[in-house]
CSV table of N, CA and C and ligand atoms in Angstrom, one decimal:
chain,number,residue,atom,x,y,z
A,112,MET,N,143.1,-35.2,-3.1
A,112,MET,CA,144.1,-35.0,-3.9
A,112,MET,C,145.2,-33.6,-3.4
A,113,ASN,N,144.7,-32.7,-3.3
A,113,ASN,CA,145.2,-31.6,-2.8
A,113,ASN,C,145.8,-31.7,-1.5
A,114,GLY,N,144.9,-32.3,-0.6
A,114,GLY,CA,145.7,-32.6,0.8
A,114,GLY,C,147.0,-33.5,0.9
A,115,GLN,N,147.0,-34.6,-0.3
A,115,GLN,CA,148.0,-35.4,-0.4
A,115,GLN,C,149.3,-34.3,-0.8
A,116,MET,N,149.0,-33.7,-1.9
A,116,MET,CA,150.3,-32.8,-2.4
A,116,MET,C,150.8,-31.9,-1.3
A,117,LYS,N,150.0,-31.5,-0.1
A,117,LYS,CA,150.4,-30.6,0.8
A,117,LYS,C,151.4,-31.6,1.7
A,118,LYS,N,151.0,-32.5,2.2
A,118,LYS,CA,151.8,-33.6,3.1
A,118,LYS,C,153.0,-34.0,2.5
A,119,LEU,N,153.1,-34.2,0.9
A,119,LEU,CA,154.3,-34.6,0.2
A,119,LEU,C,155.2,-33.3,0.3
A,120,SER,N,154.8,-32.3,-0.2
A,120,SER,CA,155.8,-31.0,0.0
A,120,SER,C,156.2,-30.9,1.4
A,121,THR,N,155.4,-31.0,2.5
A,121,THR,CA,156.0,-30.9,3.6
A,121,THR,C,157.1,-31.6,4.0
A,122,ILE,N,156.9,-33.0,3.5
A,122,ILE,CA,158.0,-34.0,3.9
A,122,ILE,C,159.2,-33.6,3.0
A,123,ILE,N,159.1,-33.2,1.9
A,123,ILE,CA,160.4,-32.6,1.0
A,123,ILE,C,161.1,-31.4,1.6
A,124,ILE,N,160.2,-30.5,2.0
A,124,ILE,CA,160.7,-29.4,2.9
A,124,ILE,C,161.5,-29.8,4.2
A,125,LEU,N,161.0,-30.7,5.2
A,125,LEU,CA,161.8,-31.3,6.1
A,125,LEU,C,162.7,-32.2,6.0
A,126,ALA,N,162.7,-32.8,4.8
A,126,ALA,CA,164.2,-33.6,4.2
A,126,ALA,C,165.0,-32.6,4.0
A,127,GLY,N,164.6,-31.7,3.3
A,127,GLY,CA,165.6,-30.8,2.7
A,127,GLY,C,166.3,-30.1,4.1
A,128,LEU,N,165.7,-29.5,5.0
A,128,LEU,CA,165.9,-28.8,6.0
A,128,LEU,C,167.1,-29.8,6.7
A,129,LEU,N,166.7,-31.1,7.1
A,129,LEU,CA,167.4,-31.9,7.7
A,129,LEU,C,168.8,-32.2,6.9
A,130,LEU,N,168.8,-32.5,5.6
A,130,LEU,CA,170.2,-32.4,4.8
A,130,LEU,C,170.9,-31.3,5.0
A,131,VAL,N,170.2,-29.9,5.2
A,131,VAL,CA,171.1,-28.8,5.2
A,131,VAL,C,171.8,-28.6,6.8
A,132,VAL,N,171.0,-28.8,7.5
A,132,VAL,CA,171.4,-29.3,9.3
A,132,VAL,C,172.7,-30.1,9.2
A,133,MET,N,172.6,-31.4,8.6
A,133,MET,CA,173.7,-32.3,8.5
A,133,MET,C,174.8,-31.7,7.9
A,134,PHE,N,174.7,-31.2,6.7
A,134,PHE,CA,175.8,-30.4,6.0
A,134,PHE,C,176.6,-29.4,6.9
A,135,VAL,N,175.7,-28.5,7.5
A,135,VAL,CA,176.2,-27.5,8.4
A,135,VAL,C,177.3,-28.1,9.6
A,136,PHE,N,176.4,-29.3,10.0
A,136,PHE,CA,177.3,-29.8,11.4
A,136,PHE,C,178.5,-30.4,10.8
A,137,ASN,N,178.6,-31.1,9.6
A,137,ASN,CA,179.6,-31.8,9.3
A,137,ASN,C,180.6,-30.8,8.9
A,138,GLY,N,180.2,-29.5,8.2
A,138,GLY,CA,181.3,-28.6,7.7
A,138,GLY,C,181.9,-28.0,8.7
A,139,CYS,N,181.3,-27.8,9.8
A,139,CYS,CA,181.9,-27.3,11.3
A,139,CYS,C,182.7,-28.2,11.5
A,140,LYS,N,182.7,-29.4,11.6
A,140,LYS,CA,183.6,-30.5,12.6
A,140,LYS,C,184.9,-30.3,11.5
A,141,LYS,N,184.7,-30.4,10.1
A,141,LYS,CA,185.8,-30.5,9.4
A,141,LYS,C,186.6,-29.3,9.5
A,142,LYS,N,186.3,-27.9,9.6
A,142,LYS,CA,186.8,-26.8,9.7
A,142,LYS,C,187.6,-26.9,11.0
A,143,SER,N,187.0,-27.0,12.1
A,143,SER,CA,187.6,-26.4,13.4
A,143,SER,C,188.6,-27.6,13.8
A,144,GLU,N,188.6,-29.0,13.4
A,144,GLU,CA,189.5,-29.9,14.2
A,144,GLU,C,191.0,-29.7,13.5
A,145,PRO,N,191.2,-29.8,12.0
A,145,PRO,CA,192.8,-29.7,12.1
A,145,PRO,C,193.5,-28.5,12.0
A,146,ALA,N,192.6,-27.3,12.2
A,146,ALA,CA,193.1,-26.0,12.2
A,146,ALA,C,194.2,-25.7,13.6
A,147,ALA,N,193.7,-26.2,14.6
A,147,ALA,CA,194.5,-25.5,15.8
A,147,ALA,C,195.8,-26.4,15.8
A,148,PRO,N,196.1,-27.5,15.8
A,148,PRO,CA,197.5,-28.0,16.0
A,148,PRO,C,198.2,-27.5,14.9
A,149,VAL,N,198.0,-27.5,13.7
A,149,VAL,CA,199.0,-27.0,12.6
A,149,VAL,C,199.6,-25.5,12.7
A,150,GLU,N,198.5,-24.6,13.4
A,150,GLU,CA,199.0,-23.2,13.7
A,150,GLU,C,200.2,-23.3,14.7
A,151,SER,N,199.8,-24.1,15.6
A,151,SER,CA,200.8,-23.9,16.8
A,151,SER,C,202.2,-24.4,16.5
A,152,ASN,N,202.3,-25.6,15.7
A,152,ASN,CA,203.3,-25.9,15.2
A,152,ASN,C,204.4,-24.9,14.2
A,153,GLU,N,203.7,-24.2,13.4
A,153,GLU,CA,204.1,-23.2,12.7
A,153,GLU,C,204.6,-22.2,13.8
A,154,ILE,N,204.2,-21.7,14.5
A,154,ILE,CA,204.6,-20.6,15.4
A,154,ILE,C,206.0,-21.0,16.0
A,155,THR,N,205.8,-22.3,16.6
A,155,THR,CA,206.9,-22.6,17.4
A,155,THR,C,208.3,-22.8,16.5
A,156,SER,N,208.1,-23.4,15.5
A,156,SER,CA,209.3,-23.4,14.6
A,156,SER,C,209.7,-22.3,13.7
A,157,ALA,N,208.8,-21.5,13.4
A,157,ALA,CA,209.5,-20.2,12.7
A,157,ALA,C,209.9,-19.0,13.5
A,158,VAL,N,209.5,-18.9,14.6
A,158,VAL,CA,210.0,-17.7,15.5
A,158,VAL,C,211.1,-18.2,16.3
A,159,PHE,N,211.0,-19.5,16.6
A,159,PHE,CA,212.4,-19.9,17.6
A,159,PHE,C,213.0,-21.1,17.0
A,160,GLU,N,214.2,-20.9,16.4
A,160,GLU,CA,214.9,-22.1,15.7
A,160,GLU,C,216.4,-22.4,16.6
A,161,GLN,N,216.7,-21.4,17.2
A,161,GLN,CA,217.9,-21.6,18.0
A,161,GLN,C,217.8,-22.3,19.5
A,162,THR,N,218.4,-23.2,19.7
A,162,THR,CA,218.0,-23.7,21.1
A,162,THR,C,219.4,-23.9,22.2
A,163,ILE,N,220.7,-23.7,21.3
A,163,ILE,CA,221.8,-23.9,22.0
A,163,ILE,C,222.7,-22.9,21.8
A,164,CYS,N,223.4,-22.5,22.8
A,164,CYS,CA,224.4,-21.3,22.7
A,164,CYS,C,225.5,-21.8,21.9
A,165,PRO,N,225.9,-20.8,21.0
A,165,PRO,CA,227.1,-21.3,20.0
A,165,PRO,C,228.4,-21.3,20.5
A,166,ILE,N,228.5,-20.5,21.7
A,166,ILE,CA,229.7,-20.5,22.5
A,166,ILE,C,230.0,-21.6,23.3
A,167,MET,N,229.3,-21.9,24.2
A,167,MET,CA,229.5,-23.1,25.1
A,167,MET,C,228.8,-24.3,25.0
A,168,GLY,N,227.6,-24.1,24.1
A,168,GLY,CA,226.7,-25.5,23.7
A,168,GLY,C,225.8,-25.6,24.7
A,169,GLU,N,225.5,-24.6,25.6
A,169,GLU,CA,224.4,-24.8,26.8
A,169,GLU,C,223.1,-24.4,26.2
A,170,ALA,N,222.0,-24.7,26.9
A,170,ALA,CA,220.7,-24.3,26.5
A,170,ALA,C,220.7,-22.9,26.6
A,171,ILE,N,220.2,-22.1,25.6
A,171,ILE,CA,219.9,-20.6,25.7
A,171,ILE,C,219.2,-20.0,26.8
A,172,ASN,N,219.7,-18.7,27.0
A,172,ASN,CA,218.5,-17.8,27.8
A,172,ASN,C,217.8,-16.9,26.9
A,173,LYS,N,216.7,-16.8,26.7
A,173,LYS,CA,216.0,-16.1,25.7
A,173,LYS,C,216.2,-14.6,25.9
A,174,ASP,N,216.5,-14.4,27.1
A,174,ASP,CA,216.7,-12.8,27.4
A,174,ASP,C,218.0,-12.2,27.0
A,175,ILE,N,218.9,-13.2,26.6
A,175,ILE,CA,220.3,-12.7,26.4
A,175,ILE,C,220.4,-13.1,24.9
A,176,TYR,N,220.8,-11.9,24.1
A,176,TYR,CA,220.9,-12.2,22.5
A,176,TYR,C,221.5,-10.8,22.2
A,177,THR,N,221.8,-11.0,20.9
A,177,THR,CA,222.5,-9.8,20.2
A,177,THR,C,221.9,-10.0,18.8
A,178,GLU,N,222.1,-8.9,18.1
A,178,GLU,CA,221.4,-8.8,16.8
A,178,GLU,C,222.9,-9.1,15.8
A,179,TYR,N,222.8,-10.1,15.0
A,179,TYR,CA,223.9,-9.9,13.8
A,179,TYR,C,223.4,-10.2,12.5
A,180,LYS,N,223.6,-9.3,11.6
A,180,LYS,CA,223.3,-9.4,10.3
A,180,LYS,C,221.8,-9.3,10.1
A,181,GLY,N,221.1,-8.7,10.9
A,181,GLY,CA,219.7,-8.7,11.0
A,181,GLY,C,218.8,-9.8,11.5
A,182,LYS,N,219.6,-10.8,12.4
A,182,LYS,CA,219.0,-11.9,12.9
A,182,LYS,C,219.5,-12.3,14.2
A,183,LYS,N,218.5,-12.4,15.1
A,183,LYS,CA,219.0,-12.5,16.4
A,183,LYS,C,219.7,-13.7,16.9
A,184,VAL,N,220.6,-13.6,17.7
A,184,VAL,CA,221.5,-14.8,18.2
A,184,VAL,C,221.3,-14.8,19.6
A,185,TYR,N,220.9,-16.0,20.0
A,185,TYR,CA,221.0,-16.0,21.7
A,185,TYR,C,221.8,-16.8,22.7
A,186,PHE,N,222.4,-16.7,23.5
A,186,PHE,CA,223.3,-17.2,24.4
A,186,PHE,C,222.9,-17.7,25.8
A,187,CYS,N,223.7,-18.5,26.4
A,187,CYS,CA,223.7,-19.1,27.6
A,187,CYS,C,223.7,-18.0,28.9
A,188,CYS,N,224.7,-17.2,28.6
A,188,CYS,CA,224.9,-16.1,29.6
A,188,CYS,C,225.4,-15.0,28.9
A,189,SER,N,225.6,-13.7,29.6
A,189,SER,CA,226.2,-12.4,28.9
A,189,SER,C,227.8,-12.6,28.5
A,190,GLY,N,228.4,-13.3,29.1
A,190,GLY,CA,229.9,-13.6,28.6
A,190,GLY,C,229.8,-14.2,27.3
A,191,CYS,N,229.2,-15.0,27.0
A,191,CYS,CA,229.2,-15.7,25.4
A,191,CYS,C,228.6,-14.4,24.6
A,192,ALA,N,227.8,-13.7,25.0
A,192,ALA,CA,227.5,-12.6,24.0
A,192,ALA,C,228.7,-11.7,23.6
A,193,GLU,N,229.6,-11.4,24.5
A,193,GLU,CA,230.7,-10.7,24.2
A,193,GLU,C,231.6,-11.2,23.5
A,194,LYS,N,231.7,-12.8,23.6
A,194,LYS,CA,232.8,-13.4,22.9
A,194,LYS,C,232.0,-13.4,21.7
A,195,PHE,N,230.8,-13.5,21.3
A,195,PHE,CA,230.3,-14.0,20.1
A,195,PHE,C,230.4,-12.4,19.2
A,196,LYS,N,230.5,-11.1,19.9
A,196,LYS,CA,230.6,-9.9,19.3
A,196,LYS,C,231.9,-9.9,19.0
A,197,ALA,N,233.1,-10.3,19.6
A,197,ALA,CA,234.3,-9.9,19.5
A,197,ALA,C,234.7,-11.0,18.0
A,198,ASP,N,234.1,-11.8,17.7
A,198,ASP,CA,234.3,-12.6,16.5
A,198,ASP,C,233.5,-13.5,16.1
A,199,PRO,N,232.5,-13.0,15.6
A,199,PRO,CA,230.9,-13.4,15.0
A,199,PRO,C,231.0,-14.6,14.0
A,200,GLU,N,232.0,-14.5,12.9
A,200,GLU,CA,232.3,-15.3,12.2
A,200,GLU,C,232.6,-16.9,12.4
A,201,LYS,N,233.3,-17.0,13.6
A,201,LYS,CA,233.9,-18.0,14.1
A,201,LYS,C,232.6,-18.8,14.5
A,202,TYR,N,231.6,-18.3,14.8
A,202,TYR,CA,230.7,-19.2,15.6
A,202,TYR,C,229.1,-19.3,14.7
A,203,ILE,N,229.0,-18.6,13.7
A,203,ILE,CA,227.8,-18.5,12.9
A,203,ILE,C,227.5,-19.7,12.3
A,204,ALA,N,228.6,-20.8,12.0
A,204,ALA,CA,228.4,-22.0,11.6
A,204,ALA,C,227.5,-22.8,12.3
A,205,LYS,N,227.8,-22.5,13.5
A,205,LYS,CA,226.7,-23.5,14.4
A,205,LYS,C,225.3,-22.8,15.0
A,206,LEU,N,225.1,-21.8,13.9
A,206,LEU,CA,223.6,-21.3,14.3
A,206,LEU,C,222.8,-21.5,13.1
A,207,PRO,N,221.5,-22.3,13.4
A,207,PRO,CA,220.5,-22.7,12.4
A,207,PRO,C,220.0,-21.3,11.4
A,208,GLN,N,220.1,-20.3,12.2
A,208,GLN,CA,219.4,-19.1,11.3
A,208,GLN,C,220.4,-18.5,10.4
A,209,PHE,N,221.9,-19.0,10.2
A,209,PHE,CA,222.6,-18.4,9.5
A,209,PHE,C,222.9,-19.8,8.3
A,210,LYS,N,222.2,-20.9,8.3
A,210,LYS,CA,222.6,-21.9,7.7
A,210,LYS,C,222.3,-21.8,6.0
A,211,ASP,N,221.4,-21.0,5.6
A,211,ASP,CA,221.2,-20.7,4.3
A,211,ASP,C,222.1,-19.8,3.6
B,273,ZN,ZN1,227.5,-18.7,28.2
């Protein structure tokens, strides 16, 4: 009778360990899979909304920008930056960062 109890408790312990191992594996999979793509999407949309020069409508150059009302405004060339500085109110309607 004593031997049987020992066998039974060993089986229960092994079954318990197996459950814990399965739980840990499942938990890891659930945590690591959805995290990566969500984060990268947030970074690209939040940091960089403007893609087009408000003066000429060309693709912007990230090295050419000025700050207006605390927000960065990007241009396709330095000539456009000068035009914007001369009359910024004329162009901000075209900028997504000033739409609110
Ligand atoms: Zn330009």
